[in-house]
């Protein structure tokens, strides 16, 4: 059995004055959800990958790492290629993993729990851009400029 892990830092660079960032080094994570689905569960996102972390602006305070993993898995040629439901489950899984590393009281845990659940519900039902772009998509493609 595997265990959910984030392997290394998430290093990004802002793209001008936009909401988008670019990975400046590969980002790697291991997912129990992917393992249970029978998929490759050790995922490396390539340097140069462009994303916006989390597109749910009203709910702050969860994990940029989870947003990065979700953005990657929503691309049409991610490795592995997953369904929208699986991408959302991995998003929830990594938020829970990161929140579990934080030390604070019961109120902090409850606050993060409802934020995770609400964000998960949004990515599950929102139409978004699932499988509309490739991993190599540029900022201009994601922003609809070309």
PDB file of C-alpha atoms in Angstrom, residues 36-110:
ATOM      1  CA  UNK A  36      -6.615   2.576  -5.543  1.00  0.00           C
ATOM      2  CA  UNK A  37      -7.721   3.383  -9.120  1.00  0.00           C
ATOM      3  CA  UNK A  38      -4.943   1.125 -10.446  1.00  0.00           C
ATOM      4  CA  UNK A  39      -3.107   4.077 -11.993  1.00  0.00           C
ATOM      5  CA  UNK A  40       0.475   5.286 -11.776  1.00  0.00           C
ATOM      6  CA  UNK A  41       0.499   6.953  -8.376  1.00  0.00           C
ATOM      7  CA  UNK A  42       3.951   8.584  -8.338  1.00  0.00           C
ATOM      8  CA  UNK A  43       3.377  11.723 -10.402  1.00  0.00           C
ATOM      9  CA  UNK A  44       5.977  14.245 -11.546  1.00  0.00           C
ATOM     10  CA  UNK A  45       4.732  17.517 -12.959  1.00  0.00           C
ATOM     11  CA  UNK A  46       7.264  18.998 -15.415  1.00  0.00           C
ATOM     12  CA  UNK A  47       9.087  22.285 -15.020  1.00  0.00           C
ATOM     13  CA  UNK A  48       7.417  24.876 -17.239  1.00  0.00           C
ATOM     14  CA  UNK A  49       3.881  23.685 -16.385  1.00  0.00           C
ATOM     15  CA  UNK A  50       1.524  26.711 -16.270  1.00  0.00           C
ATOM     16  CA  UNK A  51      -1.367  26.815 -13.783  1.00  0.00           C
ATOM     17  CA  UNK A  52      -3.457  29.066 -11.558  1.00  0.00           C
ATOM     18  CA  UNK A  53      -3.335  26.923  -8.364  1.00  0.00           C
ATOM     19  CA  UNK A  54      -6.935  27.262  -7.203  1.00  0.00           C
ATOM     20  CA  UNK A  55      -9.725  28.976  -9.115  1.00  0.00           C
ATOM     21  CA  UNK A  56     -12.145  29.177  -6.167  1.00  0.00           C
ATOM     22  CA  UNK A  57     -11.511  32.785  -5.117  1.00  0.00           C
ATOM     23  CA  UNK A  58     -13.901  33.016  -2.181  1.00  0.00           C
ATOM     24  CA  UNK A  59     -12.394  30.145  -0.197  1.00  0.00           C
ATOM     25  CA  UNK A  60      -8.807  30.748   0.817  1.00  0.00           C
ATOM     26  CA  UNK A  61      -6.565  28.892   3.178  1.00  0.00           C
ATOM     27  CA  UNK A  62      -5.999  25.436   1.754  1.00  0.00           C
ATOM     28  CA  UNK A  63      -3.203  23.998  -0.315  1.00  0.00           C
ATOM     29  CA  UNK A  64      -1.481  25.411  -3.374  1.00  0.00           C
ATOM     30  CA  UNK A  65       0.051  21.957  -3.796  1.00  0.00           C
ATOM     31  CA  UNK A  66      -3.414  20.415  -4.080  1.00  0.00           C
ATOM     32  CA  UNK A  67      -4.422  23.059  -6.618  1.00  0.00           C
ATOM     33  CA  UNK A  68      -1.275  22.358  -8.639  1.00  0.00           C
ATOM     34  CA  UNK A  69      -1.918  18.598  -8.652  1.00  0.00           C
ATOM     35  CA  UNK A  70      -5.557  19.144  -9.640  1.00  0.00           C
ATOM     36  CA  UNK A  71      -4.628  21.555 -12.450  1.00  0.00           C
ATOM     37  CA  UNK A  72      -2.159  18.988 -13.801  1.00  0.00           C
ATOM     38  CA  UNK A  73      -4.584  16.047 -13.622  1.00  0.00           C
ATOM     39  CA  UNK A  74      -7.243  18.105 -15.438  1.00  0.00           C
ATOM     40  CA  UNK A  75      -5.065  18.327 -18.556  1.00  0.00           C
ATOM     41  CA  UNK A  76      -5.923  16.034 -21.460  1.00  0.00           C
ATOM     42  CA  UNK A  77      -2.470  14.440 -21.546  1.00  0.00           C
ATOM     43  CA  UNK A  78      -1.545  14.279 -17.858  1.00  0.00           C
ATOM     44  CA  UNK A  79       0.325  11.167 -16.745  1.00  0.00           C
ATOM     45  CA  UNK A  80      -1.780   9.381 -15.698  1.00  0.00           C
ATOM     46  CA  UNK A  81      -4.899  10.482 -17.576  1.00  0.00           C
ATOM     47  CA  UNK A  82      -7.783  10.509 -15.085  1.00  0.00           C
ATOM     48  CA  UNK A  83     -11.491  11.296 -14.917  1.00  0.00           C
ATOM     49  CA  UNK A  84     -12.779  14.574 -13.506  1.00  0.00           C
ATOM     50  CA  UNK A  85     -13.974  12.689 -10.404  1.00  0.00           C
ATOM     51  CA  UNK A  86     -10.530  11.193  -9.759  1.00  0.00           C
ATOM     52  CA  UNK A  87      -8.838  14.585 -10.244  1.00  0.00           C
ATOM     53  CA  UNK A  88     -11.216  16.047  -7.636  1.00  0.00           C
ATOM     54  CA  UNK A  89     -10.529  13.170  -5.219  1.00  0.00           C
ATOM     55  CA  UNK A  90      -6.770  13.730  -5.525  1.00  0.00           C
ATOM     56  CA  UNK A  91      -7.358  17.449  -4.856  1.00  0.00           C
ATOM     57  CA  UNK A  92      -9.223  16.604  -1.634  1.00  0.00           C
ATOM     58  CA  UNK A  93      -6.621  13.991  -0.677  1.00  0.00           C
ATOM     59  CA  UNK A  94      -3.675  16.382  -0.975  1.00  0.00           C
ATOM     60  CA  UNK A  95      -5.511  19.167   0.872  1.00  0.00           C
ATOM     61  CA  UNK A  96      -6.179  16.719   3.724  1.00  0.00           C
ATOM     62  CA  UNK A  97      -2.558  15.538   3.686  1.00  0.00           C
ATOM     63  CA  UNK A  98      -1.208  19.102   3.891  1.00  0.00           C
ATOM     64  CA  UNK A  99      -3.728  20.118   6.560  1.00  0.00           C
ATOM     65  CA  UNK A 100      -2.740  17.058   8.608  1.00  0.00           C
ATOM     66  CA  UNK A 101       0.810  18.397   8.826  1.00  0.00           C
ATOM     67  CA  UNK A 102      -0.367  21.583  10.582  1.00  0.00           C
ATOM     68  CA  UNK A 103      -0.371  21.785  14.360  1.00  0.00           C
ATOM     69  CA  UNK A 104      -3.280  23.653  15.924  1.00  0.00           C
ATOM     70  CA  UNK A 105      -6.432  23.131  17.928  1.00  0.00           C
ATOM     71  CA  UNK A 106      -9.836  21.702  17.169  1.00  0.00           C
ATOM     72  CA  UNK A 107     -11.232  24.948  15.727  1.00  0.00           C
ATOM     73  CA  UNK A 108      -8.389  25.159  13.222  1.00  0.00           C
ATOM     74  CA  UNK A 109      -8.993  21.562  12.149  1.00  0.00           C
ATOM     75  CA  UNK A 110     -12.741  22.172  11.729  1.00  0.00           C
TER      76      UNK A 110
END
